[in-house]
């Protein structure tokens, strides 16, 4: 079985400050990890993924995420938040040995205030 | 290059009617996934299909729900005898072939089903 936890329902940051959206996972095989963003009344957009290699992954819109195997975490980060980053963020995991089905976290609402 | 397309975007049905949701994957994608998002909740996996094959339907309710992805045409998620609890946003995603399974999923805009 695989699972994802996003411990914070909501994250609030001021524009220009760094942001972190937390994600921890559980999977029996090698984890394939993904971050998606959802704007109101829209589908999910892919941001970045970790499959193998460098633990720091860079993605779209200046976002990056750090894979930490010992802590089973894959936190999403951005050095300087923009108001336009305000959205719902989902972390997802897939078992590399059991391809196909992704399990999503419940989502974290990020609000960036001017 | 068109993305994943879903129609209708909004669907209103009375209790007891049938709902049919359509999904056309991105060009070249042969794998389709359906997810349901209830209000104030995250995405819940429903079913994963290849052309003419259901690969994993572990998230599908046992009754009233069915899905198909025929050789020609879009994938269809069918809900029979809808109830108010079926009101949700239904998202379709597609991906390339999954050898290596590193391919990300591309999501459609969703169909918002309202059952009155």
PDB file of C-alpha atoms in Angstrom:
ATOM      1  CA  UNK A   1       0.000   0.000   0.000  1.00  0.00           C
ATOM      2  CA  UNK A   2       1.128   3.541  -0.623  1.00  0.00           C
ATOM      3  CA  UNK A   3       0.065   6.762   1.059  1.00  0.00           C
ATOM      4  CA  UNK A   4       0.794  10.464   1.125  1.00  0.00           C
ATOM      5  CA  UNK A   5       0.377  12.936   3.962  1.00  0.00           C
ATOM      6  CA  UNK A   6       0.236  16.684   3.615  1.00  0.00           C
ATOM      7  CA  UNK A   7       0.147  17.727   7.258  1.00  0.00           C
ATOM      8  CA  UNK A   8      -0.931  21.321   6.644  1.00  0.00           C
ATOM      9  CA  UNK A   9      -4.334  22.156   5.208  1.00  0.00           C
ATOM     10  CA  UNK A  10      -3.260  25.749   4.769  1.00  0.00           C
ATOM     11  CA  UNK A  11       0.004  27.668   4.419  1.00  0.00           C
ATOM     12  CA  UNK A  12       0.122  31.458   4.530  1.00  0.00           C
ATOM     13  CA  UNK A  13       3.173  33.463   3.522  1.00  0.00           C
ATOM     14  CA  UNK A  14       3.923  37.050   2.627  1.00  0.00           C
ATOM     15  CA  UNK A  15       4.938  37.897  -0.912  1.00  0.00           C
ATOM     16  CA  UNK A  16       8.701  37.759  -1.336  1.00  0.00           C
ATOM     17  CA  UNK A  17       9.208  35.343   1.547  1.00  0.00           C
ATOM     18  CA  UNK A  18      10.289  31.731   1.057  1.00  0.00           C
ATOM     19  CA  UNK A  19       7.575  29.097   1.122  1.00  0.00           C
ATOM     20  CA  UNK A  20       7.505  25.424   2.018  1.00  0.00           C
ATOM     21  CA  UNK A  21       4.645  22.993   1.488  1.00  0.00           C
ATOM     22  CA  UNK A  22       5.232  19.719   3.293  1.00  0.00           C
ATOM     23  CA  UNK A  23       4.718  16.178   2.050  1.00  0.00           C
ATOM     24  CA  UNK A  24       5.610  12.800   3.516  1.00  0.00           C
ATOM     25  CA  UNK A  25       5.006   9.467   1.858  1.00  0.00           C
ATOM     26  CA  UNK A  26       4.919   5.760   2.404  1.00  0.00           C
ATOM     27  CA  UNK A  27       5.546   3.211  -0.340  1.00  0.00           C
ATOM     28  CA  UNK A  28       6.890  -0.320  -0.396  1.00  0.00           C
ATOM     29  CA  UNK A  29       9.120   0.031  -3.435  1.00  0.00           C
ATOM     30  CA  UNK A  30      11.095   2.897  -4.906  1.00  0.00           C
ATOM     31  CA  UNK A  31       9.096   6.101  -4.652  1.00  0.00           C
ATOM     32  CA  UNK A  32       8.246   8.161  -7.676  1.00  0.00           C
ATOM     33  CA  UNK A  33       7.107  11.530  -6.318  1.00  0.00           C
ATOM     34  CA  UNK A  34       5.184  14.345  -7.962  1.00  0.00           C
ATOM     35  CA  UNK A  35       3.853  17.802  -7.169  1.00  0.00           C
ATOM     36  CA  UNK A  36       0.807  19.262  -8.894  1.00  0.00           C
ATOM     37  CA  UNK A  37      -0.931  22.631  -8.577  1.00  0.00           C
ATOM     38  CA  UNK A  38      -4.638  23.302  -8.975  1.00  0.00           C
ATOM     39  CA  UNK A  39      -6.121  26.723  -9.596  1.00  0.00           C
ATOM     40  CA  UNK A  40      -9.828  27.342  -8.882  1.00  0.00           C
ATOM     41  CA  UNK A  41     -12.166  25.443 -11.213  1.00  0.00           C
ATOM     42  CA  UNK A  42      -9.242  24.011 -13.153  1.00  0.00           C
ATOM     43  CA  UNK A  43      -7.555  20.651 -13.501  1.00  0.00           C
ATOM     44  CA  UNK A  44      -4.216  19.798 -11.954  1.00  0.00           C
ATOM     45  CA  UNK A  45      -1.005  21.023 -13.547  1.00  0.00           C
ATOM     46  CA  UNK A  46       2.233  19.113 -13.218  1.00  0.00           C
ATOM     47  CA  UNK A  47       5.004  21.032 -11.401  1.00  0.00           C
ATOM     48  CA  UNK A  48       7.883  18.609 -10.907  1.00  0.00           C
ATOM     49  CA  UNK A  49       8.840  15.022 -10.203  1.00  0.00           C
ATOM     50  CA  UNK A  50      11.506  12.947  -8.498  1.00  0.00           C
ATOM     51  CA  UNK A  51      12.358   9.598 -10.003  1.00  0.00           C
ATOM     52  CA  UNK A  52      16.030   9.082  -9.274  1.00  0.00           C
ATOM     53  CA  UNK A  53      19.277  11.037  -9.104  1.00  0.00           C
ATOM     54  CA  UNK A  54      19.807  14.425  -7.516  1.00  0.00           C
ATOM     55  CA  UNK A  55      17.706  14.897  -4.392  1.00  0.00           C
ATOM     56  CA  UNK A  56      16.910  18.513  -5.290  1.00  0.00           C
ATOM     57  CA  UNK A  57      14.490  18.697  -8.172  1.00  0.00           C
ATOM     58  CA  UNK A  58      13.701  21.916 -10.011  1.00  0.00           C
ATOM     59  CA  UNK A  59      10.347  22.442 -11.686  1.00  0.00           C
ATOM     60  CA  UNK A  60       8.027  24.963 -13.244  1.00  0.00           C
ATOM     61  CA  UNK A  61       7.471  28.558 -12.057  1.00  0.00           C
ATOM     62  CA  UNK A  62      10.592  28.594  -9.863  1.00  0.00           C
ATOM     63  CA  UNK A  63       9.455  25.742  -7.620  1.00  0.00           C
ATOM     64  CA  UNK A  64      11.784  23.052  -6.366  1.00  0.00           C
ATOM     65  CA  UNK A  65      11.439  20.043  -4.088  1.00  0.00           C
ATOM     66  CA  UNK A  66      13.862  18.117  -1.964  1.00  0.00           C
ATOM     67  CA  UNK A  67      13.683  14.348  -1.697  1.00  0.00           C
ATOM     68  CA  UNK A  68      14.766  13.062   1.715  1.00  0.00           C
ATOM     69  CA  UNK A  69      14.799   9.281   1.839  1.00  0.00           C
ATOM     70  CA  UNK A  70      15.530   8.950   5.558  1.00  0.00           C
ATOM     71  CA  UNK A  71      12.636  11.229   6.472  1.00  0.00           C
ATOM     72  CA  UNK A  72      10.423   9.931   3.624  1.00  0.00           C
ATOM     73  CA  UNK A  73       9.672  13.515   2.697  1.00  0.00           C
ATOM     74  CA  UNK A  74       9.351  15.511  -0.497  1.00  0.00           C
ATOM     75  CA  UNK A  75       8.721  19.117   0.537  1.00  0.00           C
ATOM     76  CA  UNK A  76       7.912  21.731  -2.083  1.00  0.00           C
ATOM     77  CA  UNK A  77       9.832  25.001  -1.845  1.00  0.00           C
ATOM     78  CA  UNK A  78      10.206  28.353  -3.494  1.00  0.00           C
ATOM     79  CA  UNK A  79      12.750  31.008  -2.457  1.00  0.00           C
ATOM     80  CA  UNK A  80      10.458  33.995  -3.055  1.00  0.00           C
ATOM     81  CA  UNK A  81       6.671  33.609  -3.141  1.00  0.00           C
ATOM     82  CA  UNK A  82       4.390  35.476  -5.537  1.00  0.00           C
ATOM     83  CA  UNK A  83       0.727  36.348  -5.019  1.00  0.00           C
ATOM     84  CA  UNK A  84       0.010  34.360  -8.185  1.00  0.00           C
ATOM     85  CA  UNK A  85       1.368  31.228  -6.471  1.00  0.00           C
ATOM     86  CA  UNK A  86      -1.795  31.131  -4.357  1.00  0.00           C
ATOM     87  CA  UNK A  87      -3.468  27.828  -5.222  1.00  0.00           C
ATOM     88  CA  UNK A  88      -4.074  24.270  -4.035  1.00  0.00           C
ATOM     89  CA  UNK A  89      -1.025  22.017  -4.104  1.00  0.00           C
ATOM     90  CA  UNK A  90      -1.055  18.236  -4.254  1.00  0.00           C
ATOM     91  CA  UNK A  91       1.748  15.805  -3.590  1.00  0.00           C
ATOM     92  CA  UNK A  92       1.505  12.353  -5.188  1.00  0.00           C
ATOM     93  CA  UNK A  93       3.433   9.105  -4.949  1.00  0.00           C
ATOM     94  CA  UNK A  94       3.655   6.100  -7.195  1.00  0.00           C
ATOM     95  CA  UNK A  95       5.388   2.823  -6.396  1.00  0.00           C
ATOM     96  CA  UNK A  96       8.125   2.413  -8.977  1.00  0.00           C
ATOM     97  CA  UNK A  97       7.667  -1.347  -8.828  1.00  0.00           C
ATOM     98  CA  UNK A  98       3.929  -1.146  -9.347  1.00  0.00           C
ATOM     99  CA  UNK A  99       3.404   1.377 -12.052  1.00  0.00           C
ATOM    100  CA  UNK A 100       0.148   3.057 -12.883  1.00  0.00           C
ATOM    101  CA  UNK A 101      -1.780   4.120  -9.844  1.00  0.00           C
ATOM    102  CA  UNK A 102      -0.790   7.350  -8.114  1.00  0.00           C
ATOM    103  CA  UNK A 103      -1.913   8.209  -4.620  1.00  0.00           C
ATOM    104  CA  UNK A 104      -2.537  11.876  -3.902  1.00  0.00           C
ATOM    105  CA  UNK A 105      -2.404  13.787  -0.659  1.00  0.00           C
ATOM    106  CA  UNK A 106      -5.417  15.789   0.488  1.00  0.00           C
ATOM    107  CA  UNK A 107      -3.888  19.021  -0.724  1.00  0.00           C
ATOM    108  CA  UNK A 108      -2.509  22.175   0.878  1.00  0.00           C
ATOM    109  CA  UNK A 109      -3.978  25.584   0.168  1.00  0.00           C
ATOM    110  CA  UNK A 110      -1.223  28.142  -0.253  1.00  0.00           C
ATOM    111  CA  UNK A 111      -2.131  31.786   0.225  1.00  0.00           C
ATOM    112  CA  UNK A 112       0.453  34.436  -0.582  1.00  0.00           C
ATOM    113  CA  UNK A 113      -0.445  37.875   0.735  1.00  0.00           C
ATOM    114  CA  UNK A 114       0.870  41.080  -0.816  1.00  0.00           C
TER     115      UNK A 114
ATOM    116  CA  UNK B   1      -1.112  20.129 -29.226  1.00  0.00           C
ATOM    117  CA  UNK B   2      -4.408  19.763 -27.429  1.00  0.00           C
ATOM    118  CA  UNK B   3      -4.288  18.667 -23.838  1.00  0.00           C
ATOM    119  CA  UNK B   4      -6.618  16.254 -22.097  1.00  0.00           C
ATOM    120  CA  UNK B   5     -10.181  17.129 -22.956  1.00  0.00           C
ATOM    121  CA  UNK B   6     -13.209  16.425 -20.849  1.00  0.00           C
ATOM    122  CA  UNK B   7     -16.840  17.040 -21.583  1.00  0.00           C
ATOM    123  CA  UNK B   8     -19.160  18.222 -20.462  1.00  0.00           C
ATOM    124  CA  UNK B   9     -17.498  20.682 -18.097  1.00  0.00           C
ATOM    125  CA  UNK B  10     -20.649  20.911 -16.024  1.00  0.00           C
ATOM    126  CA  UNK B  11     -23.388  18.318 -15.758  1.00  0.00           C
ATOM    127  CA  UNK B  12     -26.604  18.515 -13.781  1.00  0.00           C
ATOM    128  CA  UNK B  13     -28.620  15.366 -13.190  1.00  0.00           C
ATOM    129  CA  UNK B  14     -31.644  14.538 -11.084  1.00  0.00           C
ATOM    130  CA  UNK B  15     -31.464  11.662  -8.638  1.00  0.00           C
ATOM    131  CA  UNK B  16     -31.930   8.355 -10.450  1.00  0.00           C
ATOM    132  CA  UNK B  17     -30.682   9.567 -13.829  1.00  0.00           C
ATOM    133  CA  UNK B  18     -27.522   8.433 -15.575  1.00  0.00           C
ATOM    134  CA  UNK B  19     -24.381  10.528 -15.952  1.00  0.00           C
ATOM    135  CA  UNK B  20     -21.858   9.987 -18.747  1.00  0.00           C
ATOM    136  CA  UNK B  21     -18.511  11.737 -18.518  1.00  0.00           C
ATOM    137  CA  UNK B  22     -16.132  11.734 -21.455  1.00  0.00           C
ATOM    138  CA  UNK B  23     -12.372  12.037 -21.596  1.00  0.00           C
ATOM    139  CA  UNK B  24     -10.106  12.325 -24.629  1.00  0.00           C
ATOM    140  CA  UNK B  25      -6.472  11.787 -23.658  1.00  0.00           C
ATOM    141  CA  UNK B  26      -3.566  13.754 -25.018  1.00  0.00           C
ATOM    142  CA  UNK B  27      -2.383  12.723 -28.437  1.00  0.00           C
ATOM    143  CA  UNK B  28      -0.136   9.693 -28.177  1.00  0.00           C
ATOM    144  CA  UNK B  29      -1.254   8.779 -24.659  1.00  0.00           C
ATOM    145  CA  UNK B  30      -2.667   5.318 -24.253  1.00  0.00           C
ATOM    146  CA  UNK B  31      -3.282   5.328 -20.505  1.00  0.00           C
ATOM    147  CA  UNK B  32      -6.231   7.012 -18.828  1.00  0.00           C
ATOM    148  CA  UNK B  33      -6.993   7.531 -15.142  1.00  0.00           C
ATOM    149  CA  UNK B  34     -10.162   8.769 -13.481  1.00  0.00           C
ATOM    150  CA  UNK B  35     -10.193  10.590 -10.148  1.00  0.00           C
ATOM    151  CA  UNK B  36     -12.975  12.054  -8.029  1.00  0.00           C
ATOM    152  CA  UNK B  37     -12.625  15.195  -5.947  1.00  0.00           C
ATOM    153  CA  UNK B  38     -15.332  15.784  -3.396  1.00  0.00           C
ATOM    154  CA  UNK B  39     -15.837  19.311  -2.071  1.00  0.00           C
ATOM    155  CA  UNK B  40     -13.054  20.320   0.324  1.00  0.00           C
ATOM    156  CA  UNK B  41     -11.255  17.013  -0.247  1.00  0.00           C
ATOM    157  CA  UNK B  42      -8.323  15.720  -2.230  1.00  0.00           C
ATOM    158  CA  UNK B  43      -8.244  13.536  -5.288  1.00  0.00           C
ATOM    159  CA  UNK B  44      -9.316   9.935  -4.914  1.00  0.00           C
ATOM    160  CA  UNK B  45      -8.240   7.387  -7.491  1.00  0.00           C
ATOM    161  CA  UNK B  46     -11.077   5.548  -9.168  1.00  0.00           C
ATOM    162  CA  UNK B  47      -9.861   3.562 -12.157  1.00  0.00           C
ATOM    163  CA  UNK B  48      -6.932   3.148 -14.539  1.00  0.00           C
ATOM    164  CA  UNK B  49      -7.469   1.984 -18.115  1.00  0.00           C
ATOM    165  CA  UNK B  50      -5.571   1.219 -21.257  1.00  0.00           C
ATOM    166  CA  UNK B  51      -7.281   0.850 -24.599  1.00  0.00           C
ATOM    167  CA  UNK B  52      -9.920  -1.875 -24.224  1.00  0.00           C
ATOM    168  CA  UNK B  53      -8.534  -2.898 -20.825  1.00  0.00           C
ATOM    169  CA  UNK B  54      -9.256  -2.025 -17.224  1.00  0.00           C
ATOM    170  CA  UNK B  55      -5.944  -2.249 -15.408  1.00  0.00           C
ATOM    171  CA  UNK B  56      -6.911  -1.196 -11.894  1.00  0.00           C
ATOM    172  CA  UNK B  57     -10.420  -0.412 -10.690  1.00  0.00           C
ATOM    173  CA  UNK B  58      -9.705  -0.654  -6.990  1.00  0.00           C
ATOM    174  CA  UNK B  59     -11.108   2.828  -6.363  1.00  0.00           C
ATOM    175  CA  UNK B  60     -14.403   2.348  -8.141  1.00  0.00           C
ATOM    176  CA  UNK B  61     -17.559   1.935  -6.072  1.00  0.00           C
ATOM    177  CA  UNK B  62     -18.855  -1.595  -6.490  1.00  0.00           C
ATOM    178  CA  UNK B  63     -22.245  -0.548  -7.804  1.00  0.00           C
ATOM    179  CA  UNK B  64     -23.534   1.982 -10.329  1.00  0.00           C
ATOM    180  CA  UNK B  65     -20.097   3.046 -11.586  1.00  0.00           C
ATOM    181  CA  UNK B  66     -18.382   1.728 -14.700  1.00  0.00           C
ATOM    182  CA  UNK B  67     -15.624   2.881 -17.024  1.00  0.00           C
ATOM    183  CA  UNK B  68     -14.420   2.002 -20.465  1.00  0.00           C
ATOM    184  CA  UNK B  69     -11.743   3.073 -22.912  1.00  0.00           C
ATOM    185  CA  UNK B  70     -12.645   1.647 -26.308  1.00  0.00           C
ATOM    186  CA  UNK B  71     -10.287   1.125 -29.193  1.00  0.00           C
ATOM    187  CA  UNK B  72     -11.772   4.157 -30.894  1.00  0.00           C
ATOM    188  CA  UNK B  73     -13.144   7.211 -29.146  1.00  0.00           C
ATOM    189  CA  UNK B  74     -12.929   8.720 -25.702  1.00  0.00           C
ATOM    190  CA  UNK B  75     -12.887   7.071 -22.328  1.00  0.00           C
ATOM    191  CA  UNK B  76     -16.294   7.073 -20.650  1.00  0.00           C
ATOM    192  CA  UNK B  77     -17.079   7.129 -16.935  1.00  0.00           C
ATOM    193  CA  UNK B  78     -20.681   6.109 -16.433  1.00  0.00           C
ATOM    194  CA  UNK B  79     -22.671   6.586 -13.256  1.00  0.00           C
ATOM    195  CA  UNK B  80     -26.082   4.962 -13.163  1.00  0.00           C
ATOM    196  CA  UNK B  81     -28.936   6.034 -10.884  1.00  0.00           C
ATOM    197  CA  UNK B  82     -27.036   9.000  -9.514  1.00  0.00           C
ATOM    198  CA  UNK B  83     -27.463  10.079  -5.891  1.00  0.00           C
ATOM    199  CA  UNK B  84     -26.652  13.389  -4.221  1.00  0.00           C
ATOM    200  CA  UNK B  85     -23.429  11.949  -2.823  1.00  0.00           C
ATOM    201  CA  UNK B  86     -22.120  11.548  -6.380  1.00  0.00           C
ATOM    202  CA  UNK B  87     -21.899  15.343  -6.708  1.00  0.00           C
ATOM    203  CA  UNK B  88     -18.214  16.044  -7.197  1.00  0.00           C
ATOM    204  CA  UNK B  89     -15.581  17.055  -9.704  1.00  0.00           C
ATOM    205  CA  UNK B  90     -14.402  14.148 -11.823  1.00  0.00           C
ATOM    206  CA  UNK B  91     -10.955  14.470 -13.323  1.00  0.00           C
ATOM    207  CA  UNK B  92      -9.421  12.463 -16.084  1.00  0.00           C
ATOM    208  CA  UNK B  93      -5.675  12.198 -16.592  1.00  0.00           C
ATOM    209  CA  UNK B  94      -3.569  10.553 -19.256  1.00  0.00           C
ATOM    210  CA  UNK B  95       0.025   9.482 -19.585  1.00  0.00           C
ATOM    211  CA  UNK B  96       2.388   7.842 -22.018  1.00  0.00           C
ATOM    212  CA  UNK B  97       3.089   4.124 -21.847  1.00  0.00           C
ATOM    213  CA  UNK B  98       4.308   3.256 -18.414  1.00  0.00           C
ATOM    214  CA  UNK B  99       7.486   1.325 -19.038  1.00  0.00           C
ATOM    215  CA  UNK B 100       9.665   2.671 -16.265  1.00  0.00           C
ATOM    216  CA  UNK B 101       6.555   4.331 -14.796  1.00  0.00           C
ATOM    217  CA  UNK B 102       8.198   7.728 -14.532  1.00  0.00           C
ATOM    218  CA  UNK B 103       5.724   9.471 -16.747  1.00  0.00           C
ATOM    219  CA  UNK B 104       3.719  12.240 -15.124  1.00  0.00           C
ATOM    220  CA  UNK B 105       0.014  12.460 -15.632  1.00  0.00           C
ATOM    221  CA  UNK B 106      -1.641  15.269 -17.540  1.00  0.00           C
ATOM    222  CA  UNK B 107      -5.019  16.296 -16.233  1.00  0.00           C
ATOM    223  CA  UNK B 108      -8.129  17.504 -17.944  1.00  0.00           C
ATOM    224  CA  UNK B 109     -10.172  20.468 -16.658  1.00  0.00           C
ATOM    225  CA  UNK B 110     -12.670  18.179 -14.967  1.00  0.00           C
ATOM    226  CA  UNK B 111     -16.409  17.607 -15.129  1.00  0.00           C
ATOM    227  CA  UNK B 112     -18.404  19.043 -12.274  1.00  0.00           C
ATOM    228  CA  UNK B 113     -21.394  16.841 -11.616  1.00  0.00           C
ATOM    229  CA  UNK B 114     -24.274  18.207  -9.605  1.00  0.00           C
ATOM    230  CA  UNK B 115     -27.075  15.881  -8.572  1.00  0.00           C
ATOM    231  CA  UNK B 116     -30.298  17.619  -7.612  1.00  0.00           C
TER     232      UNK B 116
END
